[in-house]
Amino acid sequence: MRLYPAFFKAAFSWMDPELAHTLGFAGIKLAHRTGLGRALSRVTAPDEGAEVNVMGLTFPSPFGLAAGFDKGATGTHALTQLGFGHVEIGTVTGQAQPGNPRPRLFRLVRDRAVINRMGFNNDGAEAVAPRVAAALQTLAQESIRTGRRRPVVGVNIGKTKAVGLEDATADYVRSTRVLAPYADYLVVNVSSPNTPGLRQLQELDALRPLLLAVRAEADRVTGRRVPLLVKIAPDLADEDVTAVADLALELGLDGIVATNTTIAREGLGLRTNHDDVAACGAGGLSGAPLRRRSLEVLRLLKEHAGEQLVLVSVGGVTTARDVMERLDAGASLVQGYTAFLYEGPFWAGRINRGLRRAAPEGR
């Protein structure tokens, strides 16, 4: 299973990163269609004792796949067969859009990092919703067949680029109307650096009416209370992080996802050449260099909000030890993404085994 780094170097390291992602995801889906995924799931699946109850949902494992990998719910079931306790779909926007011009995805292999400026490329809420519904139905049927708890499927929504900030709330409400009936939980993404002006929605005067409108619409179109979280940037000042936490508490949100990618380049250039970093241009940095700030934000939120908010920690997570560190620091759930590109399809399974070994000591 540790042969993947050599495979990555031979098969993917020289390839355009976005093409490599497309081909790798196609391979995961092919394994699922041929039945190999079912066999893999016996090896990668978390123990039943790893279940966590969060937001009224039961997650088979505290570790899941962050938004960005499966933007359109085209391989959700296949991904859960790799051992993820939950998969967050998206980011999905109210209207379909191609995203930013290519190239827009860059690997910094020495730093175990990625810079992206994808720009919420996706098929739009209307197209994605029936795929989420179909994935949930398939997962429920498999759960009945196997007797195992089904993985959780969250949906991450963002602003359509062509929609102005003054109409952003209506755009998010549109996505909520279509997607909330099928989402186990919903995440409002106001923190990507790759949609112009989006991060201005983190300002409280803009964020309050946006979250209130999404909450109201989710309640209106569903016969249940869909858990609602907001995803924030690591680049917020500490006082702004706590201000968002206070707003989340005021509005009765379920939690905060911390954090998105960063526009900072701190920590890069130690292994990756400065010129190579500069050549990538603008975009959000993810992976190992984000680890320290992501953990700082998690600890700040935990200290400020205590047990009142569910905290989902993401950013720089690679190993089972990283996951345990986030759980010990106050996270209820932990997500990863960038390390998946470098660690390969058995990554979640290795983390599940690591958590299993750590459980008698730490939990």
Short mmCIF file of C-alpha atoms in Angstrom, two decimals, residues 145-359:
data_model
loop_
_atom_site.label_atom_id
_atom_site.label_comp_id
_atom_site.label_asym_id
_atom_site.label_seq_id
_atom_site.Cartn_x
_atom_site.Cartn_y
_atom_site.Cartn_z
CA ARG A 145 -27.17 -4.94 3.21
CA THR A 146 -23.98 -4.75 5.28
CA GLY A 147 -25.38 -3.69 8.64
CA ARG A 148 -22.81 -0.89 8.77
CA ARG A 149 -23.61 2.75 9.45
CA ARG A 150 -23.76 4.68 6.19
CA PRO A 151 -21.27 7.50 5.60
CA VAL A 152 -22.56 11.05 5.90
CA VAL A 153 -22.85 13.30 2.85
CA GLY A 154 -22.54 17.06 3.36
CA VAL A 155 -23.02 19.75 0.73
CA ASN A 156 -20.89 22.90 0.53
CA ILE A 157 -22.46 25.89 -1.26
CA GLY A 158 -20.86 29.05 -2.63
CA LYS A 159 -21.59 32.16 -4.69
CA THR A 160 -21.90 32.09 -8.46
CA LYS A 161 -19.14 34.30 -9.88
CA ALA A 162 -21.48 36.19 -12.23
CA VAL A 163 -23.73 37.16 -9.33
CA GLY A 164 -22.86 40.45 -7.65
CA LEU A 165 -22.30 40.69 -3.92
CA GLU A 166 -25.55 42.61 -3.55
CA ASP A 167 -27.40 39.51 -4.86
CA ALA A 168 -25.27 36.93 -3.09
CA THR A 169 -27.89 36.03 -0.49
CA ALA A 170 -30.47 35.21 -3.16
CA ASP A 171 -27.88 33.05 -4.94
CA TYR A 172 -27.10 31.06 -1.77
CA VAL A 173 -30.83 30.71 -1.08
CA ARG A 174 -31.31 29.30 -4.56
CA SER A 175 -28.71 26.61 -3.90
CA THR A 176 -30.22 25.92 -0.49
CA ARG A 177 -33.68 25.48 -1.97
CA VAL A 178 -32.42 22.83 -4.38
CA LEU A 179 -29.81 21.03 -2.28
CA ALA A 180 -30.93 21.20 1.36
CA PRO A 181 -33.57 18.44 0.98
CA TYR A 182 -30.78 15.98 0.13
CA ALA A 183 -27.91 17.20 2.31
CA ASP A 184 -27.11 15.51 5.62
CA TYR A 185 -25.59 18.86 6.54
CA LEU A 186 -25.00 22.15 4.72
CA VAL A 187 -21.89 24.36 4.70
CA VAL A 188 -21.95 28.01 3.61
CA ASN A 189 -18.61 28.76 1.97
CA VAL A 190 -17.71 32.44 2.20
CA SER A 191 -13.97 31.92 2.41
CA SER A 192 -12.56 30.79 -0.92
CA PRO A 193 -10.00 33.29 -2.23
CA ASN A 194 -10.77 32.40 -5.86
CA THR A 195 -14.13 34.12 -6.38
CA PRO A 196 -13.70 37.91 -6.49
CA GLY A 197 -15.15 39.61 -3.43
CA LEU A 198 -16.38 36.40 -1.81
CA ARG A 199 -14.41 36.84 1.39
CA GLN A 200 -16.17 40.16 1.98
CA LEU A 201 -19.17 38.03 2.91
CA GLN A 202 -17.29 37.03 6.08
CA GLU A 203 -17.88 40.56 7.37
CA LEU A 204 -20.62 40.37 9.97
CA ASP A 205 -22.96 42.89 8.35
CA ALA A 206 -23.03 40.73 5.21
CA LEU A 207 -22.76 37.33 6.89
CA ARG A 208 -25.67 37.73 9.32
CA PRO A 209 -28.45 38.21 6.74
CA LEU A 210 -26.89 35.57 4.49
CA LEU A 211 -26.88 32.89 7.19
CA LEU A 212 -30.34 33.86 8.40
CA ALA A 213 -31.72 33.52 4.87
CA VAL A 214 -30.06 30.15 4.27
CA ARG A 215 -31.31 28.84 7.62
CA ALA A 216 -34.85 30.00 6.89
CA GLU A 217 -34.87 28.48 3.40
CA ALA A 218 -33.44 25.16 4.58
CA ASP A 219 -36.17 24.97 7.22
CA ARG A 220 -38.83 25.88 4.68
CA VAL A 221 -37.97 23.26 2.06
CA THR A 222 -37.25 20.32 4.37
CA GLY A 223 -39.23 18.44 6.95
CA ARG A 224 -36.23 18.32 9.27
CA ARG A 225 -33.61 20.65 10.68
CA VAL A 226 -30.61 20.43 8.36
CA PRO A 227 -27.40 21.14 10.32
CA LEU A 228 -25.84 24.39 9.08
CA LEU A 229 -22.18 25.42 9.32
CA VAL A 230 -20.06 28.24 7.93
CA LYS A 231 -16.58 27.76 6.48
CA ILE A 232 -14.03 30.44 7.32
CA ALA A 233 -10.61 31.48 6.04
CA PRO A 234 -7.36 31.00 7.96
CA ASP A 235 -6.42 34.55 6.99
CA LEU A 236 -8.96 36.13 9.33
CA ALA A 237 -7.49 38.00 12.28
CA ASP A 238 -8.08 36.28 15.60
CA GLU A 239 -10.65 38.87 16.66
CA ASP A 240 -12.56 38.27 13.43
CA VAL A 241 -12.51 34.52 14.02
CA THR A 242 -14.09 34.99 17.44
CA ALA A 243 -16.56 37.50 16.01
CA VAL A 244 -17.77 34.88 13.51
CA ALA A 245 -18.03 32.38 16.37
CA ASP A 246 -20.17 34.84 18.34
CA LEU A 247 -22.40 35.33 15.31
CA ALA A 248 -22.74 31.57 14.86
CA LEU A 249 -23.79 31.26 18.48
CA GLU A 250 -26.22 34.17 18.17
CA LEU A 251 -27.89 32.67 15.11
CA GLY A 252 -27.97 29.12 16.43
CA LEU A 253 -25.69 27.69 13.77
CA ASP A 254 -24.50 24.16 14.35
CA GLY A 255 -20.83 24.79 13.76
CA ILE A 256 -17.83 26.17 11.92
CA VAL A 257 -15.54 24.54 9.37
CA ALA A 258 -12.00 25.82 9.94
CA THR A 259 -10.27 26.42 7.67
CA ASN A 260 -10.31 27.04 3.94
CA THR A 261 -7.14 27.63 1.89
CA THR A 262 -4.86 30.58 2.58
CA ILE A 263 -3.59 33.40 0.38
CA ALA A 264 -0.43 33.54 2.51
CA ARG A 265 2.75 31.83 1.36
CA GLU A 266 4.43 31.52 4.75
CA GLY A 267 6.52 28.40 5.12
CA LEU A 268 6.96 27.97 1.38
CA GLY A 269 10.34 28.47 -0.21
CA LEU A 270 12.07 26.40 2.46
CA ARG A 271 11.74 23.35 0.26
CA THR A 272 10.15 24.72 -2.91
CA ASN A 273 12.08 27.32 -4.88
CA HIS A 274 10.71 30.86 -4.41
CA ASP A 275 10.54 31.36 -8.17
CA ASP A 276 8.48 28.18 -8.57
CA VAL A 277 6.04 29.40 -5.92
CA ALA A 278 5.77 32.80 -7.59
CA ALA A 279 5.20 31.17 -10.97
CA CYS A 280 2.04 29.54 -9.65
CA GLY A 281 0.50 32.96 -9.20
CA ALA A 282 -2.62 33.74 -7.20
CA GLY A 283 -4.71 31.12 -5.49
CA GLY A 284 -5.38 29.35 -2.23
CA LEU A 285 -2.61 27.34 -0.61
CA SER A 286 -3.50 24.05 1.06
CA GLY A 287 -1.61 21.13 2.50
CA ALA A 288 1.15 20.82 5.07
CA PRO A 289 2.08 24.56 5.26
CA LEU A 290 -1.46 25.32 6.44
CA ARG A 291 -1.24 22.95 9.40
CA ARG A 292 -0.06 25.42 12.03
CA ARG A 293 -2.59 28.18 11.33
CA SER A 294 -5.48 25.74 10.96
CA LEU A 295 -4.67 24.28 14.35
CA GLU A 296 -4.37 27.78 15.87
CA VAL A 297 -7.82 28.72 14.60
CA LEU A 298 -9.29 25.47 15.93
CA ARG A 299 -7.85 26.08 19.40
CA LEU A 300 -9.04 29.69 19.36
CA LEU A 301 -12.57 28.64 18.45
CA LYS A 302 -12.60 25.91 21.07
CA GLU A 303 -11.40 28.28 23.77
CA HIS A 304 -13.96 30.89 22.77
CA ALA A 305 -17.05 28.75 22.10
CA GLY A 306 -16.41 25.71 24.27
CA GLU A 307 -18.88 22.92 23.55
CA GLN A 308 -21.51 25.22 22.05
CA LEU A 309 -20.34 24.83 18.43
CA VAL A 310 -19.37 21.81 16.39
CA LEU A 311 -15.87 22.40 15.04
CA VAL A 312 -14.76 20.71 11.83
CA SER A 313 -11.00 21.03 11.44
CA VAL A 314 -9.37 20.96 8.01
CA GLY A 315 -5.98 22.12 6.76
CA GLY A 316 -2.65 20.31 6.78
CA VAL A 317 -4.02 16.96 7.96
CA THR A 318 -1.93 14.01 6.75
CA THR A 319 -1.64 11.28 9.39
CA ALA A 320 -3.73 9.60 12.06
CA ARG A 321 -1.63 11.52 14.56
CA ASP A 322 -2.74 14.77 12.91
CA VAL A 323 -6.36 13.67 13.20
CA MET A 324 -5.93 12.78 16.87
CA GLU A 325 -4.26 16.13 17.49
CA ARG A 326 -7.27 17.96 16.05
CA LEU A 327 -9.72 15.84 18.05
CA ASP A 328 -7.75 16.47 21.23
CA ALA A 329 -7.73 20.21 20.43
CA GLY A 330 -11.52 20.28 20.31
CA ALA A 331 -12.59 19.22 16.82
CA SER A 332 -15.66 17.03 16.56
CA LEU A 333 -14.80 16.08 12.98
CA VAL A 334 -11.63 16.30 10.89
CA GLN A 335 -11.31 16.60 7.12
CA GLY A 336 -8.48 16.22 4.65
CA TYR A 337 -7.98 16.73 0.95
CA THR A 338 -4.51 17.75 -0.25
CA ALA A 339 -2.73 14.78 1.34
CA PHE A 340 -5.12 12.51 -0.59
CA LEU A 341 -3.37 13.61 -3.79
CA TYR A 342 0.02 12.55 -2.40
CA GLU A 343 -0.95 9.57 -0.23
CA GLY A 344 -3.24 7.78 -2.65
CA PRO A 345 -6.44 5.72 -2.41
CA PHE A 346 -5.51 3.85 0.79
CA TRP A 347 -4.93 7.06 2.74
CA ALA A 348 -8.23 7.10 4.65
CA GLY A 349 -7.83 3.41 5.42
CA ARG A 350 -4.40 4.04 6.95
CA ILE A 351 -5.82 6.85 9.05
CA ASN A 352 -8.64 4.59 10.23
CA ARG A 353 -6.13 1.94 11.27
CA GLY A 354 -4.04 4.56 13.03
CA LEU A 355 -7.07 5.81 14.94
CA ARG A 356 -7.89 2.24 15.87
CA ARG A 357 -4.44 1.74 17.34
CA ALA A 358 -4.55 5.06 19.17
CA ALA A 359 -8.02 4.59 20.63
#
